[in-house]
Amino acid sequence: MNLTIRAILYSICGVISALLGWSISQILWLDIGGNFVHFLPKNINIPPYLILFMVITPFITSGMIIAEVFLSNPTRYQANWRVISRTSLKRVFIIGAFLGLQLTGLNWLLLASNWPGVLVRIISWMEIGAFAGLAESVSWSWRSIDGKGSQVTQRIVRSTLSGGGAGLLAAILSEGVNQALGQYRDVFGFLLFGALLGWALCFAAIPSYRVALRAGHGFEAVKPQTRRPTTVIGTQTNLTTTPTQILNPTLNNSSLKFIPDGNYRNIEEGLSIQLPAYTKVPLIIGSAKNVDIYIPHLSQECVALEVKFGIVEIICLAEGFVQIQNSLLSASRKVTLRHNQIITLYHEDNQDKFYRFVFYDRLLDPQA
């Protein structure tokens, strides 16, 4: 369901940005450019679609960026507008305009080569889609904490190929109904192109991880502590005084790792823990030695997590010590987690102290 909604919203943004770019290009060419065309030499003829490429490329790219930013952080509207207005969108629009200028030059060369008009148009659609995907992926690398190393290369390749494929499919479909639509063929073509491009980049922009828990309040000042053993060894005159080490909160399961840097050893405030896409046995959080997520001062087995293709269910194992949002869970109660819900785990011997996680949905970038 989340993937369907995401694809629909991406397609809507693609349609709106494509039609908006096309409309503005028509205004620039027909209403404004028409006043200057008389001053050009008669032997110079500028095809209208070259102006179209310079305008529509930054608009489509910007539309995809807006969709990606708001879908990555759907509950942080003000922060999203700050990202869009102050940094990302400005640079993306400039890069999109620059790529549109390059696209104009390439198409001018194709036009001069006397290739068939149909082939030139198909190549042009592919170039627009590929360049839009390229600009979107480069922008992502600026914003996301995951935007480094091999992940950037994978994202660029995936988005560029997806954009080019969407442009190819839109061009083929548009040429198929070219004569039937007459004067409306451009509007239909860009409407179709925007929808297909948004749909393609939706899948290209899905993060490599799926669901995550982000450590919140309670992990900011965790330090190693020691305690004396609960059993006495030896005689009254020769008692053991060797303390038992209480470790920092940590991960004991190879299917769990920190996002984006897996080199962390302990759970700290602000770190996100990637959960697997599917669990055969529940993931246990508690203070026992064999649990998957070890957190001192909790019950031996506090909660269990079951993950089934992105759907995460939490099961209370210690009544009175587990809270979702503002509701305490009873023993054995199972709850399906939703994006941005807060999980509070209380200390076993002090209800005034607790650890908190924030749950992030499978299609969202927890640190975009």
Coordinates of N, CA and C in Angstrom, one line a residue, residues 198-328:
G198 N 7.8 10.0 -13.1 CA 7.5 9.9 -11.7 C 7.5 8.5 -11.2
W199 N 6.8 7.6 -11.9 CA 6.6 6.2 -11.6 C 8.0 5.5 -11.5
A200 N 8.8 5.8 -12.6 CA 10.1 5.2 -12.6 C 11.0 5.6 -11.5
L201 N 11.1 6.9 -11.3 CA 12.0 7.5 -10.3 C 11.5 7.1 -8.9
C202 N 10.2 6.8 -8.7 CA 9.7 6.3 -7.4 C 10.5 5.1 -7.0
F203 N 10.6 4.1 -7.9 CA 11.3 2.9 -7.6 C 12.8 3.1 -7.5
A204 N 13.3 4.0 -8.4 CA 14.7 4.2 -8.3 C 15.2 4.9 -7.0
A205 N 14.3 5.6 -6.4 CA 14.6 6.4 -5.2 C 14.4 5.6 -3.9
I206 N 13.9 4.4 -4.0 CA 13.6 3.6 -2.8 C 15.0 3.4 -2.1
P207 N 15.1 3.7 -0.8 CA 16.4 3.4 -0.1 C 16.7 1.9 -0.1
S208 N 18.0 1.6 0.1 CA 18.4 0.2 0.1 C 18.0 -0.5 1.4
Y209 N 17.7 0.2 2.4 CA 17.2 -0.4 3.6 C 15.7 -0.2 3.7
R210 N 15.1 -0.9 4.6 CA 13.6 -1.0 4.6 C 13.0 -0.4 5.9
V211 N 13.2 -1.0 7.0 CA 12.6 -0.4 8.2 C 13.7 -0.1 9.2
A212 N 13.5 0.8 10.1 CA 14.5 1.2 11.0 C 14.0 1.7 12.3
L213 N 14.8 1.5 13.4 CA 14.5 2.1 14.7 C 15.6 3.1 15.0
R214 N 15.2 4.3 15.3 CA 16.1 5.4 15.6 C 16.2 5.6 17.1
A215 N 17.4 5.6 17.7 CA 17.6 5.7 19.1 C 17.3 7.2 19.5
G216 N 16.5 7.4 20.5 CA 16.1 8.7 21.0 C 16.6 8.9 22.4
H217 N 15.6 9.5 23.2 CA 15.9 9.9 24.6 C 16.2 8.6 25.4
G218 N 17.2 8.8 26.3 CA 17.6 7.6 27.1 C 19.0 7.0 26.7
F219 N 19.4 7.3 25.5 CA 20.7 6.7 25.0 C 21.8 7.8 25.0
E220 N 21.4 9.0 25.4 CA 22.4 10.1 25.2 C 23.5 10.1 26.3
A221 N 23.3 9.4 27.4 CA 24.3 9.5 28.5 C 24.5 8.1 29.1
V222 N 24.5 7.1 28.2 CA 24.8 5.8 28.7 C 26.2 5.5 28.9
K223 N 26.6 5.1 30.0 CA 28.0 4.8 30.3 C 28.2 3.3 30.8
P224 N 29.3 2.7 30.6 CA 29.5 1.4 31.2 C 29.4 1.5 32.8
Q225 N 28.8 0.5 33.4 CA 28.7 0.4 34.8 C 29.0 -1.0 35.2
T226 N 29.3 -1.1 36.5 CA 29.6 -2.4 37.1 C 28.7 -2.7 38.2
R227 N 28.5 -4.0 38.5 CA 27.7 -4.5 39.6 C 28.4 -5.7 40.2
R228 N 28.1 -6.0 41.4 CA 28.6 -7.2 42.0 C 27.8 -8.4 41.7
P229 N 28.4 -9.5 41.6 CA 27.6 -10.7 41.3 C 26.5 -11.0 42.3
T230 N 25.4 -11.6 41.9 CA 24.3 -11.9 42.7 C 24.6 -13.2 43.6
T231 N 25.5 -14.0 43.2 CA 25.8 -15.2 43.9 C 27.2 -15.1 44.6
V232 N 27.3 -15.7 45.8 CA 28.5 -15.6 46.6 C 29.3 -16.8 46.4
I233 N 30.6 -16.6 46.1 CA 31.5 -17.7 45.8 C 32.6 -17.7 46.9
G234 N 32.8 -18.9 47.6 CA 33.8 -19.0 48.6 C 33.2 -18.9 50.0
T235 N 34.1 -18.8 51.0 CA 33.7 -18.7 52.4 C 33.5 -17.3 52.8
Q236 N 33.0 -17.1 54.0 CA 32.8 -15.7 54.5 C 34.1 -14.9 54.6
T237 N 35.2 -15.7 54.8 CA 36.4 -15.0 54.9 C 37.1 -14.7 53.6
N238 N 36.6 -15.4 52.6 CA 37.2 -15.2 51.3 C 36.2 -15.1 50.2
L239 N 35.5 -13.9 50.2 CA 34.4 -13.6 49.3 C 35.0 -13.1 48.0
T240 N 34.4 -13.5 46.9 CA 34.9 -12.9 45.6 C 34.4 -11.4 45.5
T241 N 35.2 -10.6 45.0 CA 34.9 -9.2 44.8 C 35.0 -8.8 43.3
T242 N 35.1 -9.7 42.5 CA 35.2 -9.4 41.0 C 33.9 -9.0 40.5
P243 N 33.8 -7.7 40.0 CA 32.5 -7.2 39.5 C 32.1 -7.8 38.1
T244 N 30.8 -7.8 37.8 CA 30.3 -8.2 36.5 C 30.1 -7.0 35.7
Q245 N 30.6 -7.0 34.5 CA 30.5 -5.8 33.6 C 29.1 -5.7 33.0
I246 N 28.5 -4.5 33.1 CA 27.3 -4.2 32.4 C 27.6 -3.5 31.1
L247 N 27.4 -4.1 29.9 CA 27.8 -3.5 28.7 C 26.9 -2.3 28.3
N248 N 27.4 -1.5 27.3 CA 26.6 -0.5 26.7 C 25.5 -1.1 25.8
P249 N 24.5 -0.4 25.5 CA 23.5 -0.9 24.6 C 24.1 -1.3 23.3
T250 N 23.9 -2.5 22.8 CA 24.6 -2.9 21.6 C 23.7 -3.9 20.8
L251 N 24.2 -4.2 19.6 CA 23.5 -5.2 18.7 C 24.2 -6.5 18.8
N252 N 23.4 -7.6 18.9 CA 24.0 -9.0 19.0 C 23.5 -9.8 17.8
N253 N 23.0 -9.2 16.7 CA 22.5 -10.0 15.6 C 23.0 -9.4 14.3
S254 N 23.6 -10.3 13.5 CA 24.3 -9.9 12.3 C 23.3 -9.3 11.2
S255 N 22.0 -9.6 11.4 CA 21.0 -9.0 10.5 C 20.7 -7.6 10.8
L256 N 21.1 -7.1 11.9 CA 20.9 -5.7 12.4 C 22.2 -4.9 12.1
K257 N 22.1 -3.7 11.7 CA 23.2 -2.8 11.6 C 22.8 -1.3 11.7
F258 N 23.8 -0.5 11.9 CA 23.6 0.9 12.1 C 23.5 1.6 10.7
I259 N 22.7 2.6 10.6 CA 22.6 3.4 9.3 C 23.1 4.8 9.6
P260 N 23.9 5.3 8.8 CA 24.4 4.7 7.5 C 25.8 4.1 7.7
D261 N 26.4 4.3 8.9 CA 27.7 3.8 9.1 C 27.7 2.6 10.0
G262 N 28.0 1.4 9.5 CA 27.9 0.2 10.4 C 29.1 0.0 11.3
N263 N 30.0 1.0 11.4 CA 31.2 0.9 12.2 C 30.9 1.2 13.7
Y264 N 29.7 1.7 14.0 CA 29.5 2.0 15.4 C 29.4 0.7 16.2
R265 N 29.8 0.7 17.5 CA 29.8 -0.5 18.3 C 28.6 -0.5 19.3
N266 N 28.1 0.7 19.7 CA 27.1 0.8 20.7 C 26.0 1.7 20.2
I267 N 24.8 1.4 20.8 CA 23.6 2.2 20.4 C 23.8 3.6 21.1
E268 N 23.6 4.7 20.3 CA 23.7 6.0 20.8 C 22.5 6.8 20.3
E269 N 22.2 7.9 21.0 CA 21.1 8.8 20.5 C 21.4 9.3 19.1
G270 N 20.4 9.2 18.3 CA 20.5 9.7 16.9 C 20.9 8.6 15.9
L271 N 21.4 7.5 16.4 CA 21.7 6.4 15.4 C 20.5 5.6 15.1
S272 N 20.4 5.2 13.8 CA 19.3 4.4 13.3 C 19.7 3.0 13.1
I273 N 18.9 2.0 13.5 CA 19.2 0.6 13.4 C 18.3 0.0 12.3
Q274 N 19.0 -0.5 11.2 CA 18.3 -1.1 10.1 C 17.8 -2.5 10.6
L275 N 16.5 -2.7 10.3 CA 15.9 -4.0 10.6 C 15.8 -4.8 9.3
P276 N 15.9 -6.1 9.4 CA 15.8 -7.0 8.2 C 14.4 -6.9 7.5
A277 N 14.3 -7.3 6.3 CA 13.1 -7.2 5.6 C 12.1 -8.3 6.0
Y278 N 12.7 -9.4 6.6 CA 11.8 -10.5 7.0 C 12.5 -11.2 8.2
T279 N 11.8 -11.6 9.2 CA 12.3 -12.3 10.3 C 11.6 -13.7 10.5
K280 N 12.4 -14.7 10.5 CA 11.9 -16.1 10.8 C 11.5 -16.3 12.2
V281 N 12.4 -15.7 13.1 CA 12.1 -15.7 14.5 C 12.1 -14.2 15.0
P282 N 11.3 -13.9 16.0 CA 11.2 -12.5 16.5 C 12.6 -12.0 17.0
L283 N 12.8 -10.7 16.8 CA 14.0 -10.0 17.3 C 13.6 -9.6 18.8
I284 N 14.5 -10.0 19.7 CA 14.2 -9.7 21.1 C 15.0 -8.5 21.6
I285 N 14.4 -7.6 22.3 CA 15.1 -6.5 23.0 C 15.0 -6.7 24.5
G286 N 16.1 -6.6 25.2 CA 16.1 -6.8 26.6 C 17.5 -6.8 27.2
S287 N 17.7 -7.3 28.4 CA 19.0 -7.2 29.0 C 19.6 -8.6 29.2
A288 N 19.0 -9.7 28.6 CA 19.6 -11.0 28.7 C 20.8 -11.1 27.8
K289 N 21.7 -12.1 28.0 CA 22.9 -12.2 27.2 C 22.6 -12.6 25.7
N290 N 21.5 -13.3 25.5 CA 21.3 -13.9 24.2 C 20.2 -13.1 23.4
V291 N 19.9 -11.9 23.8 CA 18.9 -11.1 23.1 C 19.5 -10.5 21.8
D292 N 18.7 -10.0 20.9 CA 19.2 -9.5 19.6 C 19.7 -8.0 19.8
I293 N 18.9 -7.2 20.6 CA 19.3 -5.9 20.9 C 19.4 -5.8 22.4
Y294 N 20.7 -5.7 22.9 CA 21.0 -5.7 24.3 C 20.9 -4.3 24.9
I295 N 20.1 -4.0 25.9 CA 20.0 -2.7 26.6 C 20.0 -3.0 28.1
P296 N 20.9 -2.5 28.8 CA 21.0 -2.7 30.2 C 19.8 -2.1 31.0
H297 N 19.5 -2.6 32.1 CA 18.5 -2.2 33.0 C 17.1 -2.5 32.6
L298 N 16.9 -3.1 31.4 CA 15.5 -3.5 31.0 C 15.3 -4.9 31.6
S299 N 14.0 -5.4 31.4 CA 13.7 -6.8 31.7 C 14.6 -7.7 30.9
Q300 N 14.7 -8.9 31.3 CA 15.5 -9.9 30.6 C 15.1 -10.0 29.1
E301 N 13.8 -10.1 28.9 CA 13.2 -10.0 27.6 C 12.0 -9.1 27.6
C302 N 12.2 -7.9 27.0 CA 11.3 -6.8 27.2 C 10.2 -6.8 26.1
V303 N 10.7 -6.8 24.8 CA 9.8 -6.8 23.7 C 10.3 -7.7 22.6
A304 N 9.5 -8.1 21.7 CA 9.9 -8.8 20.5 C 9.3 -8.1 19.3
L305 N 10.1 -8.1 18.2 CA 9.8 -7.5 16.9 C 9.7 -8.5 15.8
E306 N 8.6 -8.5 15.1 CA 8.4 -9.4 14.0 C 8.3 -8.6 12.7
V307 N 9.1 -8.8 11.7 CA 9.1 -8.1 10.5 C 8.7 -9.0 9.3
K308 N 7.7 -8.6 8.6 CA 7.2 -9.4 7.5 C 7.0 -8.4 6.3
F309 N 8.1 -8.4 5.4 CA 8.0 -7.6 4.2 C 7.7 -6.1 4.5
G310 N 8.4 -5.6 5.5 CA 8.2 -4.1 5.7 C 7.2 -3.8 6.8
I311 N 6.3 -4.8 7.2 CA 5.3 -4.6 8.2 C 6.0 -5.1 9.5
V312 N 6.0 -4.2 10.5 CA 6.7 -4.5 11.8 C 5.6 -4.6 12.9
E313 N 5.6 -5.7 13.6 CA 4.7 -5.8 14.7 C 5.6 -6.0 16.0
I314 N 5.2 -5.3 17.1 CA 5.9 -5.4 18.3 C 5.0 -6.1 19.3
I315 N 5.6 -7.0 20.1 CA 5.0 -7.8 21.1 C 5.5 -7.5 22.4
C316 N 4.7 -7.2 23.4 CA 5.1 -6.9 24.7 C 5.4 -8.2 25.5
L317 N 6.6 -8.3 26.1 CA 7.0 -9.4 26.9 C 7.0 -9.1 28.4
A318 N 7.0 -7.8 28.7 CA 7.1 -7.4 30.1 C 6.0 -6.4 30.4
E319 N 4.9 -6.8 31.0 CA 3.8 -5.9 31.2 C 4.2 -4.7 32.1
G320 N 3.8 -3.5 31.6 CA 4.0 -2.3 32.4 C 5.3 -1.7 32.1
F321 N 6.1 -2.2 31.2 CA 7.4 -1.7 30.9 C 7.6 -1.2 29.4
V322 N 6.5 -1.4 28.6 CA 6.5 -1.1 27.2 C 5.4 -0.1 26.9
Q323 N 5.7 1.0 26.2 CA 4.7 2.0 25.9 C 4.9 2.4 24.4
I324 N 3.8 2.4 23.7 CA 3.7 2.9 22.3 C 3.0 4.2 22.3
Q325 N 3.6 5.3 21.9 CA 3.1 6.6 22.0 C 2.7 6.8 23.5
N326 N 1.4 7.0 23.8 CA 1.0 7.2 25.2 C 0.3 6.0 25.8
S327 N 0.4 4.8 25.2 CA -0.3 3.7 25.7 C 0.6 2.6 26.2
L328 N 0.4 2.2 27.4 CA 1.2 1.1 28.0 C 0.6 -0.2 27.4

